[in-house]
């Protein structure tokens, strides 16, 4: 079987009649010269790396957990074909653990004067901006005995957006909203403060809704129907301070708060209300104002994407002052923060009257499901101590929530999976009661 390329060359070198001889420069050169010539020729035939042209295209954003395809176009302006290994380097969080080597390395052949495209598929594991680092190209000669290597900068940024996993709850919450608005085939009575229309009384209707003047003008009893208020202002405040960094399950509390805020914003915008976002710890981290219903969600996810918890104590006075400036008229202020006793009692409670005297305040907090599991543990001494610690922690949390309720704050305390639908239900309840 005929041998070609590198195998043939090495076989030929191996068959040289060396024999037994004393080492000398002449003998060494006689043996190694053919190999040196082959390497030099292979190096000369390898396409140069520095003159290559690189350009990027593809996805600029993706939701967390989804993939993003980034295309790298390599142009070979030289007169020699490019045979190369390419490493497209990105931050480690751009891929699932253990998949970086396979996803970032490519083999590429580009004929002289032509261009080729290769695609790097990212699957980020964290929110935020993922920026391409550098592209390393190793160009080989036809025998692959020698290579040239160079590094190029090819800037590109992929913004990893919040996943919005609570989107699955939106249809059921919209159905409830339509019931409140009196727009379903079942004639459920909408509640609120805006008069809608008159209809005939049916058993079970609130007698306080009877319109006696309209009843006097017709032969049947007429009742007034109401619809939820529209065009109300909602300010969602994300606390990005120290307490938002605590991990519950596999993610920080801030991520669960973001997911709940997105579901609330989607629901409120469908209800005809205006939604703004403020992210704050000791300074404003993000601010979204004045968006239309169509542009609201894209603006929110884009503003939330780079947010990370700051390991500082949230300035409650600064947060309150900023919220009051952002919402100068009566609004529903939804504060997504912690229910830990110290930050609430020392930070929020002293300034809370400034919010409640002008606005309706709803506080939503992420509860740790592990505490509930600890509270039911039995069987060993350690388990009993854990149950006692969990019961004490939950009692303290309930006491803090009760302090807030006595001051007129609606409190939602739920696990990460339940926080978003629970917050949406609380919003619908306030809307049904005409408290917005």
Short mmCIF file of C-alpha atoms in Angstrom, two decimals:
data_model
loop_
_atom_site.label_atom_id
_atom_site.label_comp_id
_atom_site.label_asym_id
_atom_site.label_seq_id
_atom_site.Cartn_x
_atom_site.Cartn_y
_atom_site.Cartn_z
CA UNK A 1 0.00 0.00 0.00
CA UNK A 2 1.50 3.33 -1.04
CA UNK A 3 2.37 5.82 1.69
CA UNK A 4 1.79 9.51 1.18
CA UNK A 5 2.48 12.74 3.00
CA UNK A 6 4.03 12.63 6.44
CA UNK A 7 3.94 8.82 6.69
CA UNK A 8 5.91 8.41 3.45
CA UNK A 9 8.49 10.98 4.52
CA UNK A 10 9.06 9.37 7.91
CA UNK A 11 9.32 5.93 6.32
CA UNK A 12 11.91 7.22 3.90
CA UNK A 13 13.92 8.81 6.70
CA UNK A 14 13.71 5.63 8.71
CA UNK A 15 15.20 3.61 5.86
CA UNK A 16 18.39 5.66 5.59
CA UNK A 17 21.50 3.46 5.96
CA UNK A 18 22.81 4.89 9.19
CA UNK A 19 24.54 1.82 10.60
CA UNK A 20 26.88 2.02 13.57
CA UNK A 21 29.01 5.12 13.53
CA UNK A 22 30.64 7.52 15.87
CA UNK A 23 28.64 10.71 16.48
CA UNK A 24 29.91 13.60 14.36
CA UNK A 25 28.43 16.79 13.02
CA UNK A 26 28.68 15.40 9.54
CA UNK A 27 26.70 12.29 10.45
CA UNK A 28 24.10 14.23 12.38
CA UNK A 29 23.56 16.61 9.49
CA UNK A 30 23.42 13.77 7.01
CA UNK A 31 20.57 12.14 8.94
CA UNK A 32 18.62 15.26 10.02
CA UNK A 33 19.00 17.42 6.94
CA UNK A 34 16.14 15.77 4.99
CA UNK A 35 13.84 16.16 7.97
CA UNK A 36 14.87 19.78 8.42
CA UNK A 37 14.25 20.45 4.74
CA UNK A 38 10.81 18.79 4.98
CA UNK A 39 9.90 20.88 8.03
CA UNK A 40 11.09 24.07 6.33
CA UNK A 41 9.04 23.28 3.23
CA UNK A 42 6.01 22.42 5.34
CA UNK A 43 6.37 25.68 7.28
CA UNK A 44 6.72 27.66 4.05
CA UNK A 45 3.58 26.08 2.60
CA UNK A 46 1.48 26.80 5.71
CA UNK A 47 -0.81 29.77 5.16
CA UNK A 48 0.17 32.88 7.15
CA UNK A 49 -2.02 33.61 10.16
CA UNK A 50 -1.54 37.32 10.72
CA UNK A 51 -3.06 38.33 7.39
CA UNK A 52 -6.30 36.41 7.92
CA UNK A 53 -9.50 38.45 8.09
CA UNK A 54 -12.05 37.66 10.80
CA UNK A 55 -15.62 38.91 11.11
CA UNK A 56 -18.52 37.88 13.33
CA UNK A 57 -22.27 37.67 12.94
CA UNK A 58 -25.15 35.81 14.58
CA UNK A 59 -27.15 36.03 17.79
CA UNK A 60 -26.70 39.00 20.08
CA UNK A 61 -29.01 37.78 22.86
CA UNK A 62 -30.45 34.58 24.28
CA UNK A 63 -32.48 33.59 27.31
CA UNK A 64 -30.69 31.78 30.08
CA UNK A 65 -30.78 28.05 29.34
CA UNK A 66 -31.17 28.54 25.58
CA UNK A 67 -28.48 28.42 22.88
CA UNK A 68 -26.92 31.25 20.88
CA UNK A 69 -25.12 30.67 17.57
CA UNK A 70 -22.23 33.02 16.74
CA UNK A 71 -20.73 32.74 13.25
CA UNK A 72 -17.06 33.50 12.59
CA UNK A 73 -16.12 34.24 8.97
CA UNK A 74 -12.44 33.56 8.16
CA UNK A 75 -11.02 35.13 5.00
CA UNK A 76 -7.73 33.79 3.56
CA UNK A 77 -6.14 36.50 1.37
CA UNK A 78 -2.89 34.58 0.80
CA UNK A 79 -2.02 32.38 -2.16
CA UNK A 80 -1.74 29.27 0.01
CA UNK A 81 -4.61 27.18 1.31
CA UNK A 82 -5.34 27.42 5.02
CA UNK A 83 -5.48 24.17 6.97
CA UNK A 84 -6.08 25.14 10.55
CA UNK A 85 -7.29 24.34 14.02
CA UNK A 86 -9.32 27.21 15.47
CA UNK A 87 -10.10 27.93 19.11
CA UNK A 88 -12.90 30.45 19.62
CA UNK A 89 -12.46 31.49 23.26
CA UNK A 90 -15.37 32.74 25.39
CA UNK A 91 -15.82 33.03 29.20
CA UNK A 92 -16.30 29.64 30.93
CA UNK A 93 -19.93 30.44 31.80
CA UNK A 94 -20.73 30.52 28.08
CA UNK A 95 -21.12 26.73 28.05
CA UNK A 96 -22.42 23.94 30.21
CA UNK A 97 -19.62 22.46 32.38
CA UNK A 98 -17.52 19.94 30.47
CA UNK A 99 -18.62 21.03 26.98
CA UNK A 100 -16.23 23.94 26.42
CA UNK A 101 -13.50 21.99 24.60
CA UNK A 102 -15.88 20.42 22.12
CA UNK A 103 -17.87 23.62 21.51
CA UNK A 104 -14.98 26.08 21.15
CA UNK A 105 -12.58 24.12 18.90
CA UNK A 106 -13.00 23.74 15.15
CA UNK A 107 -11.12 22.39 12.15
CA UNK A 108 -11.11 24.64 9.12
CA UNK A 109 -9.88 24.54 5.52
CA UNK A 110 -9.99 27.73 3.45
CA UNK A 111 -8.72 27.71 -0.17
CA UNK A 112 -6.48 30.56 -1.27
CA UNK A 113 -8.39 33.81 -1.74
CA UNK A 114 -11.65 32.44 -0.33
CA UNK A 115 -13.58 32.60 2.93
CA UNK A 116 -15.34 30.08 5.10
CA UNK A 117 -17.73 30.27 8.05
CA UNK A 118 -17.73 28.30 11.26
CA UNK A 119 -20.35 28.46 14.01
CA UNK A 120 -19.75 28.42 17.75
CA UNK A 121 -22.82 27.40 19.72
CA UNK A 122 -23.03 28.95 23.17
CA UNK A 123 -25.23 27.73 26.01
CA UNK A 124 -24.67 30.24 28.83
CA UNK A 125 -25.13 29.27 32.45
CA UNK A 126 -25.33 32.81 33.89
CA UNK A 127 -27.14 36.03 33.07
CA UNK A 128 -25.30 39.07 31.78
CA UNK A 129 -23.05 39.98 28.88
CA UNK A 130 -20.78 37.29 27.47
CA UNK A 131 -17.95 38.78 25.40
CA UNK A 132 -15.77 36.89 22.95
CA UNK A 133 -12.18 36.77 24.20
CA UNK A 134 -9.89 35.90 21.29
CA UNK A 135 -9.54 33.56 18.35
CA UNK A 136 -6.40 31.41 18.20
CA UNK A 137 -5.57 29.88 14.82
CA UNK A 138 -2.91 27.22 14.20
CA UNK A 139 -2.10 26.88 10.50
CA UNK A 140 -0.49 23.65 9.24
CA UNK A 141 1.46 22.79 6.14
CA UNK A 142 0.41 19.91 3.86
CA UNK A 143 2.56 17.40 5.82
CA UNK A 144 1.43 18.82 9.20
CA UNK A 145 5.04 18.69 10.44
CA UNK A 146 5.17 22.37 11.25
CA UNK A 147 2.63 25.07 12.01
CA UNK A 148 2.15 28.78 12.39
CA UNK A 149 0.04 30.12 15.26
CA UNK A 150 -1.48 33.50 15.89
CA UNK A 151 -4.20 35.21 17.91
CA UNK A 152 -6.81 37.63 16.65
CA UNK A 153 -9.36 39.84 18.37
CA UNK A 154 -12.88 39.38 17.02
CA UNK A 155 -15.19 41.32 19.38
CA UNK A 156 -18.77 40.13 19.89
CA UNK A 157 -21.20 40.33 22.79
CA UNK A 158 -24.11 38.04 23.59
CA UNK A 159 -26.49 39.32 26.27
CA UNK A 160 -27.96 36.50 28.35
CA UNK A 161 -31.48 37.47 29.41
CA UNK A 162 -33.54 36.23 32.38
CA UNK A 163 -35.31 32.99 31.46
CA UNK A 164 -38.85 34.12 32.48
CA UNK A 165 -39.85 30.60 33.54
CA UNK A 166 -43.06 31.89 35.12
CA UNK A 167 -44.43 32.71 31.67
CA UNK A 168 -46.36 29.42 31.91
CA UNK A 169 -48.62 31.02 34.56
CA UNK A 170 -49.60 33.97 32.37
CA UNK A 171 -52.59 32.36 30.55
CA UNK A 172 -54.33 31.40 33.81
CA UNK A 173 -53.73 34.86 35.31
CA UNK A 174 -55.05 36.53 32.16
CA UNK A 175 -58.17 34.37 32.38
CA UNK A 176 -58.67 35.58 35.94
CA UNK A 177 -58.14 39.15 34.77
CA UNK A 178 -60.81 38.74 32.11
CA UNK A 179 -63.22 37.49 34.76
CA UNK A 180 -62.56 40.59 36.85
CA UNK A 181 -63.04 42.72 33.77
CA UNK A 182 -66.35 41.04 32.96
CA UNK A 183 -65.20 39.94 29.50
CA UNK A 184 -65.80 36.20 29.71
CA UNK A 185 -68.70 34.17 28.41
CA UNK A 186 -69.61 33.50 32.03
CA UNK A 187 -71.13 36.73 33.29
CA UNK A 188 -68.98 37.07 36.37
CA UNK A 189 -69.27 40.43 38.00
CA UNK A 190 -66.22 42.61 37.70
CA UNK A 191 -65.27 44.43 40.86
CA UNK A 192 -63.48 47.71 41.23
CA UNK A 193 -64.29 51.40 41.34
CA UNK A 194 -65.12 52.26 37.72
CA UNK A 195 -68.79 51.92 36.71
CA UNK A 196 -69.22 49.68 33.69
CA UNK A 197 -72.90 48.93 32.91
CA UNK A 198 -76.27 47.78 34.21
CA UNK A 199 -77.66 44.26 33.99
CA UNK A 200 -80.52 42.26 35.43
CA UNK A 201 -80.23 41.02 38.99
CA UNK A 202 -79.52 37.32 39.52
CA UNK A 203 -79.61 35.46 42.84
CA UNK A 204 -76.31 35.79 44.64
CA UNK A 205 -75.54 39.36 43.54
CA UNK A 206 -74.54 41.83 46.23
CA UNK A 207 -77.68 43.80 47.14
CA UNK A 208 -75.54 46.89 47.60
CA UNK A 209 -75.03 46.90 43.83
CA UNK A 210 -78.74 47.32 43.08
CA UNK A 211 -79.46 50.53 41.18
CA UNK A 212 -82.82 51.55 42.61
CA UNK A 213 -83.39 54.39 40.19
CA UNK A 214 -82.85 52.13 37.17
CA UNK A 215 -85.03 49.49 38.81
CA UNK A 216 -87.86 51.99 39.19
CA UNK A 217 -87.77 52.73 35.48
CA UNK A 218 -88.13 49.07 34.42
CA UNK A 219 -89.97 45.95 35.45
CA UNK A 220 -86.89 44.01 36.67
CA UNK A 221 -84.27 44.66 39.32
CA UNK A 222 -81.09 46.22 37.83
CA UNK A 223 -77.63 45.99 39.33
CA UNK A 224 -74.55 48.02 38.58
CA UNK A 225 -71.46 46.20 37.31
CA UNK A 226 -67.95 47.49 37.76
CA UNK A 227 -64.65 46.93 36.09
CA UNK A 228 -61.11 47.10 37.45
CA UNK A 229 -59.37 50.45 37.20
CA UNK A 230 -57.13 50.97 34.19
CA UNK A 231 -54.15 53.16 33.48
CA UNK A 232 -52.84 52.81 37.03
CA UNK A 233 -49.12 53.18 37.72
CA UNK A 234 -47.05 50.30 39.13
CA UNK A 235 -43.45 50.72 40.25
CA UNK A 236 -41.53 47.46 40.67
CA UNK A 237 -38.53 47.95 42.97
CA UNK A 238 -35.79 45.30 42.93
CA UNK A 239 -33.57 45.29 46.00
CA UNK A 240 -30.12 44.36 44.63
CA UNK A 241 -28.34 44.61 47.97
CA UNK A 242 -26.68 42.02 50.15
CA UNK A 243 -29.77 39.98 50.97
CA UNK A 244 -30.54 39.40 47.27
CA UNK A 245 -27.29 37.44 46.91
CA UNK A 246 -28.44 34.61 49.19
CA UNK A 247 -28.85 31.43 47.18
CA UNK A 248 -32.10 29.52 47.38
CA UNK A 249 -31.69 26.25 45.54
CA UNK A 250 -29.43 26.77 42.53
CA UNK A 251 -29.95 30.52 42.03
CA UNK A 252 -29.71 33.74 44.05
CA UNK A 253 -32.86 35.33 45.42
CA UNK A 254 -32.50 38.14 42.90
CA UNK A 255 -33.23 35.76 40.01
CA UNK A 256 -36.51 34.60 41.56
CA UNK A 257 -37.46 38.24 42.20
CA UNK A 258 -36.77 39.08 38.54
CA UNK A 259 -38.95 36.22 37.36
CA UNK A 260 -41.82 37.39 39.57
CA UNK A 261 -41.38 40.98 38.36
CA UNK A 262 -41.60 39.86 34.72
CA UNK A 263 -44.86 37.95 35.26
CA UNK A 264 -46.36 40.89 37.13
CA UNK A 265 -45.30 43.32 34.39
CA UNK A 266 -46.73 41.12 31.64
CA UNK A 267 -50.04 40.79 33.50
CA UNK A 268 -50.31 44.47 34.47
CA UNK A 269 -49.55 45.69 30.96
CA UNK A 270 -52.33 43.46 29.60
CA UNK A 271 -54.63 44.97 32.23
CA UNK A 272 -53.96 48.46 30.87
CA UNK A 273 -51.67 49.59 33.69
CA UNK A 274 -48.32 51.35 33.31
CA UNK A 275 -45.28 49.55 34.75
CA UNK A 276 -41.86 51.00 35.63
CA UNK A 277 -38.82 49.25 37.08
CA UNK A 278 -36.26 50.47 39.62
CA UNK A 279 -33.27 48.39 40.76
CA UNK A 280 -31.50 49.88 43.77
CA UNK A 281 -29.10 49.10 46.63
CA UNK A 282 -27.05 52.21 47.42
CA UNK A 283 -27.49 53.69 43.99
CA UNK A 284 -29.71 53.14 40.98
CA UNK A 285 -28.62 50.00 39.12
CA UNK A 286 -31.39 50.03 36.51
CA UNK A 287 -34.34 52.24 35.66
CA UNK A 288 -37.04 51.58 33.05
CA UNK A 289 -39.74 54.20 32.63
CA UNK A 290 -42.42 55.20 30.17
CA UNK A 291 -42.45 52.08 28.01
CA UNK A 292 -45.47 51.07 25.99
CA UNK A 293 -47.10 47.69 26.54
CA UNK A 294 -45.40 46.39 23.39
CA UNK A 295 -41.90 47.48 24.42
CA UNK A 296 -42.21 46.82 28.17
CA UNK A 297 -41.03 43.20 28.45
CA UNK A 298 -38.08 43.56 26.02
CA UNK A 299 -36.95 46.65 27.93
CA UNK A 300 -37.28 44.93 31.30
CA UNK A 301 -35.37 41.78 30.38
CA UNK A 302 -32.64 43.86 28.74
CA UNK A 303 -32.28 46.01 31.88
CA UNK A 304 -32.34 43.00 34.21
CA UNK A 305 -29.82 40.91 32.28
CA UNK A 306 -26.60 42.51 33.62
CA UNK A 307 -27.88 42.98 37.18
CA UNK A 308 -25.94 41.17 39.89
CA UNK A 309 -26.39 41.29 43.68
CA UNK A 310 -24.13 43.83 45.36
CA UNK A 311 -22.55 42.77 48.64
CA UNK A 312 -23.56 45.96 50.43
CA UNK A 313 -26.39 46.78 52.80
CA UNK A 314 -29.28 48.43 50.96
CA UNK A 315 -29.80 52.09 51.86
CA UNK A 316 -33.51 52.07 52.74
CA UNK A 317 -33.72 55.86 52.94
CA UNK A 318 -32.12 56.26 49.54
CA UNK A 319 -34.38 53.59 48.08
CA UNK A 320 -37.48 55.30 49.49
CA UNK A 321 -36.46 58.73 48.24
CA UNK A 322 -35.69 57.37 44.76
CA UNK A 323 -39.01 55.50 44.63
CA UNK A 324 -40.91 58.66 45.61
CA UNK A 325 -39.16 60.65 42.88
CA UNK A 326 -39.87 57.91 40.34
CA UNK A 327 -43.54 57.66 41.35
CA UNK A 328 -44.68 61.18 42.26
CA UNK A 329 -48.39 60.30 41.97
CA UNK A 330 -50.35 57.60 43.73
CA UNK A 331 -49.06 54.21 42.61
CA UNK A 332 -48.72 50.58 43.55
CA UNK A 333 -45.15 50.09 44.74
CA UNK A 334 -44.05 46.46 44.60
CA UNK A 335 -40.92 45.99 46.68
CA UNK A 336 -39.05 42.73 46.00
CA UNK A 337 -36.74 42.34 48.97
CA UNK A 338 -35.94 40.15 51.95
CA UNK A 339 -38.11 39.48 55.00
CA UNK A 340 -35.09 39.14 57.27
CA UNK A 341 -35.80 40.88 60.55
CA UNK A 342 -32.72 43.13 60.79
CA UNK A 343 -32.93 44.82 57.34
CA UNK A 344 -36.69 45.34 57.75
CA UNK A 345 -36.73 46.61 61.34
CA UNK A 346 -33.61 48.77 61.12
CA UNK A 347 -33.88 49.87 57.51
CA UNK A 348 -37.40 49.77 56.02
CA UNK A 349 -39.80 50.25 58.96
CA UNK A 350 -38.52 53.72 59.98
CA UNK A 351 -39.07 55.08 56.45
CA UNK A 352 -42.12 53.01 55.50
CA UNK A 353 -44.70 55.72 56.42
CA UNK A 354 -43.26 57.91 53.64
CA UNK A 355 -44.38 55.25 51.15
CA UNK A 356 -47.65 54.09 52.67
CA UNK A 357 -49.12 57.57 53.20
CA UNK A 358 -49.03 58.23 49.46
CA UNK A 359 -48.90 54.80 47.79
CA UNK A 360 -50.19 51.26 48.08
CA UNK A 361 -47.24 49.08 49.05
CA UNK A 362 -46.84 45.37 48.31
CA UNK A 363 -43.74 43.56 49.59
CA UNK A 364 -42.76 40.23 48.04
CA UNK A 365 -40.00 38.03 49.43
CA UNK A 366 -38.37 34.73 48.46
CA UNK A 367 -38.75 32.03 51.11
CA UNK A 368 -36.31 29.15 51.41
CA UNK A 369 -38.10 25.79 50.91
CA UNK A 370 -35.28 24.09 52.82
CA UNK A 371 -36.53 25.69 56.04
CA UNK A 372 -39.93 24.05 55.60
CA UNK A 373 -38.26 20.68 55.05
CA UNK A 374 -36.09 21.19 58.14
CA UNK A 375 -39.15 21.99 60.24
CA UNK A 376 -40.62 18.54 59.57
CA UNK A 377 -37.38 16.63 60.27
CA UNK A 378 -37.48 14.05 63.06
CA UNK A 379 -35.77 10.83 64.10
CA UNK A 380 -32.32 11.97 65.25
CA UNK A 381 -30.96 14.52 67.67
CA UNK A 382 -29.53 16.62 64.83
CA UNK A 383 -32.86 16.52 63.01
CA UNK A 384 -34.72 17.74 66.10
CA UNK A 385 -32.28 20.63 66.54
CA UNK A 386 -32.70 21.49 62.85
CA UNK A 387 -36.48 21.45 63.22
CA UNK A 388 -36.26 23.78 66.21
CA UNK A 389 -33.98 26.19 64.32
CA UNK A 390 -36.32 26.15 61.32
CA UNK A 391 -39.37 26.82 63.51
CA UNK A 392 -37.59 29.75 65.16
CA UNK A 393 -36.57 31.19 61.78
CA UNK A 394 -40.10 30.87 60.43
CA UNK A 395 -41.60 32.44 63.56
CA UNK A 396 -39.27 35.42 63.22
CA UNK A 397 -40.18 35.74 59.56
CA UNK A 398 -43.91 35.63 60.34
CA UNK A 399 -43.46 38.26 63.04
CA UNK A 400 -41.69 40.57 60.58
CA UNK A 401 -44.45 40.07 58.00
CA UNK A 402 -47.10 40.86 60.63
CA UNK A 403 -45.30 44.10 61.52
CA UNK A 404 -45.51 45.13 57.86
CA UNK A 405 -49.19 44.18 57.58
CA UNK A 406 -50.06 46.30 60.61
CA UNK A 407 -48.60 49.25 58.74
CA UNK A 408 -50.80 48.64 55.71
CA UNK A 409 -48.36 46.65 53.57
CA UNK A 410 -49.56 43.61 51.62
CA UNK A 411 -46.98 40.83 52.11
CA UNK A 412 -46.28 37.91 49.79
CA UNK A 413 -43.86 35.32 51.15
CA UNK A 414 -43.38 32.31 48.88
CA UNK A 415 -40.76 29.88 47.61
CA UNK A 416 -38.99 30.62 44.29
CA UNK A 417 -41.36 28.41 42.30
CA UNK A 418 -44.46 29.95 43.88
CA UNK A 419 -43.42 33.58 44.23
CA UNK A 420 -44.36 34.73 40.71
CA UNK A 421 -47.93 33.33 40.68
CA UNK A 422 -48.48 34.42 44.30
CA UNK A 423 -47.42 37.98 43.46
CA UNK A 424 -49.71 37.99 40.40
CA UNK A 425 -52.61 36.81 42.58
CA UNK A 426 -51.92 39.57 45.10
CA UNK A 427 -51.99 42.15 42.31
CA UNK A 428 -55.30 40.80 41.01
CA UNK A 429 -56.75 40.85 44.52
CA UNK A 430 -55.77 44.50 44.98
CA UNK A 431 -57.24 45.31 41.59
CA UNK A 432 -60.49 43.49 42.40
CA UNK A 433 -60.76 45.34 45.70
CA UNK A 434 -60.23 48.72 44.02
CA UNK A 435 -57.09 49.46 46.03
CA UNK A 436 -54.86 50.49 43.14
#
